[in-house]
mmCIF file of C-alpha atoms in Angstrom:
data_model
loop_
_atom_site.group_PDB
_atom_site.id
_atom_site.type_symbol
_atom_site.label_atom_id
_atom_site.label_comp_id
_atom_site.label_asym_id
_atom_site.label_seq_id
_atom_site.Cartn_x
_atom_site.Cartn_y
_atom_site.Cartn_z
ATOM 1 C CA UNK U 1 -14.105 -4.229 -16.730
ATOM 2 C CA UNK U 2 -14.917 -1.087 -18.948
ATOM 3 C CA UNK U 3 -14.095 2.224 -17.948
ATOM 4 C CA UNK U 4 -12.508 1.635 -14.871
ATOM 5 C CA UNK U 5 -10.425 5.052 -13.736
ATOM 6 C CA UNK U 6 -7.196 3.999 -11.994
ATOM 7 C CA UNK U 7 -5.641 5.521 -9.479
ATOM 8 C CA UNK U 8 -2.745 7.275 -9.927
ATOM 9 C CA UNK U 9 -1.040 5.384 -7.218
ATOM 10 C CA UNK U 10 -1.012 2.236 -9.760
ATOM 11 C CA UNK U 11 2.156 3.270 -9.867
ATOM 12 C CA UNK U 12 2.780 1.693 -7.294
ATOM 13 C CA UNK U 13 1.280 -1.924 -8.307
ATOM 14 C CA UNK U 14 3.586 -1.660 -11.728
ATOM 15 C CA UNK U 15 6.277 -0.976 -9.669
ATOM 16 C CA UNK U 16 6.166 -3.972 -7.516
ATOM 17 C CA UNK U 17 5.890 -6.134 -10.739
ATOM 18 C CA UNK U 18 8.759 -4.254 -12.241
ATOM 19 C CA UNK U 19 10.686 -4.369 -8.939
ATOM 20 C CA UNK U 20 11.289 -0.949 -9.563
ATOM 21 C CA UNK U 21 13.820 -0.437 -6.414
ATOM 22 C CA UNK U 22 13.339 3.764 -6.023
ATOM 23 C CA UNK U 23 9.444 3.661 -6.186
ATOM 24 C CA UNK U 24 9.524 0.590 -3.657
ATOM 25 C CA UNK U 25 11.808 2.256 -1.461
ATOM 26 C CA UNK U 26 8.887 5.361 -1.489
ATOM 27 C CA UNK U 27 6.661 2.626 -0.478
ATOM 28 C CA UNK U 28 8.838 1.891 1.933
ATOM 29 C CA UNK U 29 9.464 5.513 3.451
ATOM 30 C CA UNK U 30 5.578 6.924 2.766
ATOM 31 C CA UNK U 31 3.814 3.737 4.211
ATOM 32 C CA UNK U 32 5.487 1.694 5.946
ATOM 33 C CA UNK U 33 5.829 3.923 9.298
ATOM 34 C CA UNK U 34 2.055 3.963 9.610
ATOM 35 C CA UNK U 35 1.900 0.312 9.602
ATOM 36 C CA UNK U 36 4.963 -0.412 11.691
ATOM 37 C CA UNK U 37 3.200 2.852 14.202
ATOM 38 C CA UNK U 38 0.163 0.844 14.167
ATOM 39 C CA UNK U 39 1.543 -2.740 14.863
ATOM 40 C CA UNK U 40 3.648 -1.413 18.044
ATOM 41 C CA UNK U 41 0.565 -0.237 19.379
ATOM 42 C CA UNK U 42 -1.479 -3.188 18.815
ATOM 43 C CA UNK U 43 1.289 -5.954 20.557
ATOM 44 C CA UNK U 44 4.053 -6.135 18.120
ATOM 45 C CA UNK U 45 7.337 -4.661 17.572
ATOM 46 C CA UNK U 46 9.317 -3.103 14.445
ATOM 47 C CA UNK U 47 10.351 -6.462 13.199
ATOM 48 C CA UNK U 48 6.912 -8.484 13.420
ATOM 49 C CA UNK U 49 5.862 -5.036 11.734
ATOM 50 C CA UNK U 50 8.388 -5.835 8.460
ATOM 51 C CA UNK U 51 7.541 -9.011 8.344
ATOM 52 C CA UNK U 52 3.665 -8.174 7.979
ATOM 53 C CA UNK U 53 4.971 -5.180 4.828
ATOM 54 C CA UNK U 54 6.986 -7.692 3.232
ATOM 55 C CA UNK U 55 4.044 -10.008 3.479
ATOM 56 C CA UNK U 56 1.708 -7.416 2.062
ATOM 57 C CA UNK U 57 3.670 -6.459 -0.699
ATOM 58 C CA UNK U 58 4.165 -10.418 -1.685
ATOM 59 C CA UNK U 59 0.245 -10.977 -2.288
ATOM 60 C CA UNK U 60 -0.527 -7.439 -4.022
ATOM 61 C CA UNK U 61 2.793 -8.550 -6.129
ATOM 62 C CA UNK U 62 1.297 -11.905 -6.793
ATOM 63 C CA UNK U 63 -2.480 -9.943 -6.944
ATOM 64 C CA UNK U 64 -0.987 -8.001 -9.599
ATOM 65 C CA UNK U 65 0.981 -10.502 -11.627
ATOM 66 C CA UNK U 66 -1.819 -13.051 -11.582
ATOM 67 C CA UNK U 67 -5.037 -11.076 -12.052
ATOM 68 C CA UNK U 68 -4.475 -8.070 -13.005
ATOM 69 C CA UNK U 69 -4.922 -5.880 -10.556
ATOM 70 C CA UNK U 70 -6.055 -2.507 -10.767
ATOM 71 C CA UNK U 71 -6.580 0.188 -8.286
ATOM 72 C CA UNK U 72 -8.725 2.270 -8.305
ATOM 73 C CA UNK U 73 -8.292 3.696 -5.053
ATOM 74 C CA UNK U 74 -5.338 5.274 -2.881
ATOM 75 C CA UNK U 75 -2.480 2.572 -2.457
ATOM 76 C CA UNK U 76 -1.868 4.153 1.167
ATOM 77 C CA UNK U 77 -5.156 3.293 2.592
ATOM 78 C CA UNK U 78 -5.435 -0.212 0.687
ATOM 79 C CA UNK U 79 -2.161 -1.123 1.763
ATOM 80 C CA UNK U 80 -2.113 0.053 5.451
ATOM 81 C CA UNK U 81 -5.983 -2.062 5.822
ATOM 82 C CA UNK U 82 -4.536 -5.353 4.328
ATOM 83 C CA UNK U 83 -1.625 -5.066 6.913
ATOM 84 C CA UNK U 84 -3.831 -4.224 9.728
ATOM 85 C CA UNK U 85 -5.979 -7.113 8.892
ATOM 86 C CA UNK U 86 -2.896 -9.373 8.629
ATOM 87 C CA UNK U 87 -1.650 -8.214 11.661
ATOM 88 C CA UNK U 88 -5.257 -8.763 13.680
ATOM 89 C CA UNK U 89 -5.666 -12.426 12.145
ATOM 90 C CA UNK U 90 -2.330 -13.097 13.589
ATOM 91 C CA UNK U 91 -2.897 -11.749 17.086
ATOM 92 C CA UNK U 92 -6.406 -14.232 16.457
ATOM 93 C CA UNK U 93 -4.200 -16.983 15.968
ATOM 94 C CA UNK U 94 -1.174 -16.556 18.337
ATOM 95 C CA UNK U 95 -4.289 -15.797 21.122
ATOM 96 C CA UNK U 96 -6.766 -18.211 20.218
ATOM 97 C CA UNK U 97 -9.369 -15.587 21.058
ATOM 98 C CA UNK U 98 -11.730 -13.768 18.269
ATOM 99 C CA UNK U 99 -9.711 -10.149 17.633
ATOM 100 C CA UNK U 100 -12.964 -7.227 16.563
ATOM 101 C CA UNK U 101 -11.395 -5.602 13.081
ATOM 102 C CA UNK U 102 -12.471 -1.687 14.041
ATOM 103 C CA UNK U 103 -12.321 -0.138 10.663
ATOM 104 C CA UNK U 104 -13.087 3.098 12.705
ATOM 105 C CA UNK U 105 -9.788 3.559 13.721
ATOM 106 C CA UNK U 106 -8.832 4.452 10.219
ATOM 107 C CA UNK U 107 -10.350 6.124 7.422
ATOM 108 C CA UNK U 108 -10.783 4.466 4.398
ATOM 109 C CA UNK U 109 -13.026 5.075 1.618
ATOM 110 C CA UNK U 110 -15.321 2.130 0.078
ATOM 111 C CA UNK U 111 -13.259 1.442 -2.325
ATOM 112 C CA UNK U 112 -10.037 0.552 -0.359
ATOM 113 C CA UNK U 113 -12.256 -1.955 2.065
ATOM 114 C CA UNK U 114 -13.117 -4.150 -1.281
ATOM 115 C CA UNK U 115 -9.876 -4.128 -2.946
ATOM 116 C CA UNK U 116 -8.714 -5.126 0.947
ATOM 117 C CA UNK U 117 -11.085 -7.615 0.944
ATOM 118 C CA UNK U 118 -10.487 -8.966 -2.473
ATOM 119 C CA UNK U 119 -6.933 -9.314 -1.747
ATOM 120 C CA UNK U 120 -7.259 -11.026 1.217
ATOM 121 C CA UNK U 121 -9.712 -14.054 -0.557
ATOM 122 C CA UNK U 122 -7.165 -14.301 -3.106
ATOM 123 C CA UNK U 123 -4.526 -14.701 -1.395
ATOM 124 C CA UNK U 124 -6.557 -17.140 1.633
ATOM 125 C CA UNK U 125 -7.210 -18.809 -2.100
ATOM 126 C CA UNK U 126 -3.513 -19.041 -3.243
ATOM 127 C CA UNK U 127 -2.694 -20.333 0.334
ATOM 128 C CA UNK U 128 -5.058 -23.502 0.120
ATOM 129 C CA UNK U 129 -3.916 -24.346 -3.172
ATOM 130 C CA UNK U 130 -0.321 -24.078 -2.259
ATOM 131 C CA UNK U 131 -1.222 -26.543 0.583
ATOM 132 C CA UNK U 132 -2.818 -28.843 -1.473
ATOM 133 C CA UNK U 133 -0.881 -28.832 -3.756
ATOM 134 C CA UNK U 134 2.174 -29.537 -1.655
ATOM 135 C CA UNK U 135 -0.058 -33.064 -0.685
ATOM 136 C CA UNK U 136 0.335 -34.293 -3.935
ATOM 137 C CA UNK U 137 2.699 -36.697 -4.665
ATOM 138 C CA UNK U 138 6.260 -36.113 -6.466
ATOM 139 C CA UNK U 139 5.680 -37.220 -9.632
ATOM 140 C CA UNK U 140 1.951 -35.257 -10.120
ATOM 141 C CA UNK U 141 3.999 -32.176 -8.511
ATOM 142 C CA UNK U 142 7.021 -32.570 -11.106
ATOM 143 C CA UNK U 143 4.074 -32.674 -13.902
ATOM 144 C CA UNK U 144 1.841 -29.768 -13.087
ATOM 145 C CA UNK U 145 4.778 -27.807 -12.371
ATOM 146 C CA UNK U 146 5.569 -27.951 -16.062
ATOM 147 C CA UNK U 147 2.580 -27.334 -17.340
ATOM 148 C CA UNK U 148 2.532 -24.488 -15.473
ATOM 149 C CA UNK U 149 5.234 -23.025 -17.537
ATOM 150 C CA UNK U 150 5.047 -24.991 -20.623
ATOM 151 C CA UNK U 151 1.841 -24.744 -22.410
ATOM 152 C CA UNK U 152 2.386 -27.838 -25.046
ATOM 153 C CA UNK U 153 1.333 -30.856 -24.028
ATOM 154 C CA UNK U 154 4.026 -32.215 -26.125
ATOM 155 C CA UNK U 155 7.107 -29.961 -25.212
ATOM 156 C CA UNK U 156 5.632 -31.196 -21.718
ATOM 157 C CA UNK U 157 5.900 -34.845 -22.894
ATOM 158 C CA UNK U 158 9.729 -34.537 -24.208
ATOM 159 C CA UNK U 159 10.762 -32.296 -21.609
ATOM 160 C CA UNK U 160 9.638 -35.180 -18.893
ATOM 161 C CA UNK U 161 10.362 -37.920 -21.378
ATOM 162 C CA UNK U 162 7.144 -39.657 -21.300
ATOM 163 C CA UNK U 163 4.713 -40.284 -24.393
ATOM 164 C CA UNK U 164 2.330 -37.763 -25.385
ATOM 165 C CA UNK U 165 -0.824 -40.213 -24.166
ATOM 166 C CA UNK U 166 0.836 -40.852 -20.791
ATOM 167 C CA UNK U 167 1.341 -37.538 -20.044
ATOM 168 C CA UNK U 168 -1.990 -35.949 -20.969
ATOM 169 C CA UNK U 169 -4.075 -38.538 -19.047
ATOM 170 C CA UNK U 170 -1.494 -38.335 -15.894
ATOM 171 C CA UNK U 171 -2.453 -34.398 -16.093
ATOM 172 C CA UNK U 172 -6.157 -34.887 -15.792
ATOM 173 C CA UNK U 173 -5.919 -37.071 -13.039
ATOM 174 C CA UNK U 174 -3.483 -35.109 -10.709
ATOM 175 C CA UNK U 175 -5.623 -32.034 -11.601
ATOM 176 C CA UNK U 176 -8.488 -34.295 -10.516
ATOM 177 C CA UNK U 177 -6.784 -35.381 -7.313
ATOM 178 C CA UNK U 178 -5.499 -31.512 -6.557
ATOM 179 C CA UNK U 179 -9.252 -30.320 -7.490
ATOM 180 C CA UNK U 180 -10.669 -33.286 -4.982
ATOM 181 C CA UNK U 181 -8.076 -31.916 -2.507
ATOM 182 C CA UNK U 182 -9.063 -28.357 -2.514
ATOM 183 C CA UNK U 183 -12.936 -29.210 -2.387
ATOM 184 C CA UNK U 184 -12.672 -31.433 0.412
ATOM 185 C CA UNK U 185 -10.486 -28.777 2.482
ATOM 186 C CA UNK U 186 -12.902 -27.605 5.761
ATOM 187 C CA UNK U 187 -11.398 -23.991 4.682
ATOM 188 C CA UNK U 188 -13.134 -24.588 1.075
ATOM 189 C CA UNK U 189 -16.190 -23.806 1.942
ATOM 190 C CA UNK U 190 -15.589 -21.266 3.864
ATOM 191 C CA UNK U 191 -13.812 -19.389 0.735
ATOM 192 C CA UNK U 192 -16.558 -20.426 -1.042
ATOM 193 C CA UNK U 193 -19.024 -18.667 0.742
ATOM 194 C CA UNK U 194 -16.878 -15.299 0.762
ATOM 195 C CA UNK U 195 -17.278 -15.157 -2.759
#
């Protein structure tokens, strides 16, 4: 990425991953009131309101522990417009009707709309593969699960107790059946064309 200048509310970000409790209790105290201010407002109460911050803070946390991320912009107005947004697509689903995002009714600089926006594909992303992945049979979940944490093929092999041969070609074909899966998903596409 370069030079890229972070913010100096990254803090924030490294504390989630460190699950630093006194700088996510200032998250808590300097944030979450807006959000909770804003949800009351909008059709909700205080406890659909903490349920859309803990939600939040789960996909920058998994964001941040998966990708990387960095912010480059302030965490108050990138965190207050990703639960906004996750509060309007849930008054779009509970109401069936199309809910207008105003991004007039807060300011937020350039910045904090893409990192918004780039948090909400991954996570729409992580979603669909959870999904999927939940379709696949037991024994292709039990394998990929492993490799997910154990990098040798043949640790994976012992560990499972299967030869070396077995376990490598049952690998390529449940990634093959979880890749066929995700493509054939109606919400594939639509990812596909956000990116």
């Amino acid at each position: 990425m370069g030079n890229i200048k972070l913010h100096t509310d990254q803090k924030y970000i490294e504390a989630l991953l460190k699950n630093d409790t006194a700088v996510l209790k200032e998250i808590y105290e300097n944030f979450a009131p807006k959000v909770v201010g804003y949800i009351k407002k909008n059709n909700g109460d205080a406890s659909r309101a903490q349920d859309i911050i803990q939600e939040t803070l789960i996909t920058i946390y998994k964001q941040a522990r998966e990708k990387g991320l960095q912010l480059t912009c302030p965490f108050d107005a990138y965190f207050f417009l990703l639960c906004k947004r996750k509060w309007l697509n849930e008054l779009k689903k509970s109401s069936g009707k199309e809910v207008t995002i105003n991004e007039g009714i807060v300011s937020v600089d350039d910045e904090s709309v893409r990192f918004a926006e780039e948090t909400e594909i991954f996570n729409a992303k992580h979603e669909l593969f959870t999904e999927m992945f939940d379709q696949l049979g037991k024994a292709c979940k039990e394998l990929l699960k492993v490799t997910f944490t154990i990098k040798s093929m043949e640790e994976v092999a012992q560990k499972l107790g299967q030869s070396y041969a077995y376990v490598r070609k049952k690998k390529s074909l449940c990634i093959g059946q979880l890749t066929q899966l995700v493509q054939n998903a109606p919400r594939f596409n639509q990812l596909k064309n956000l990116l």
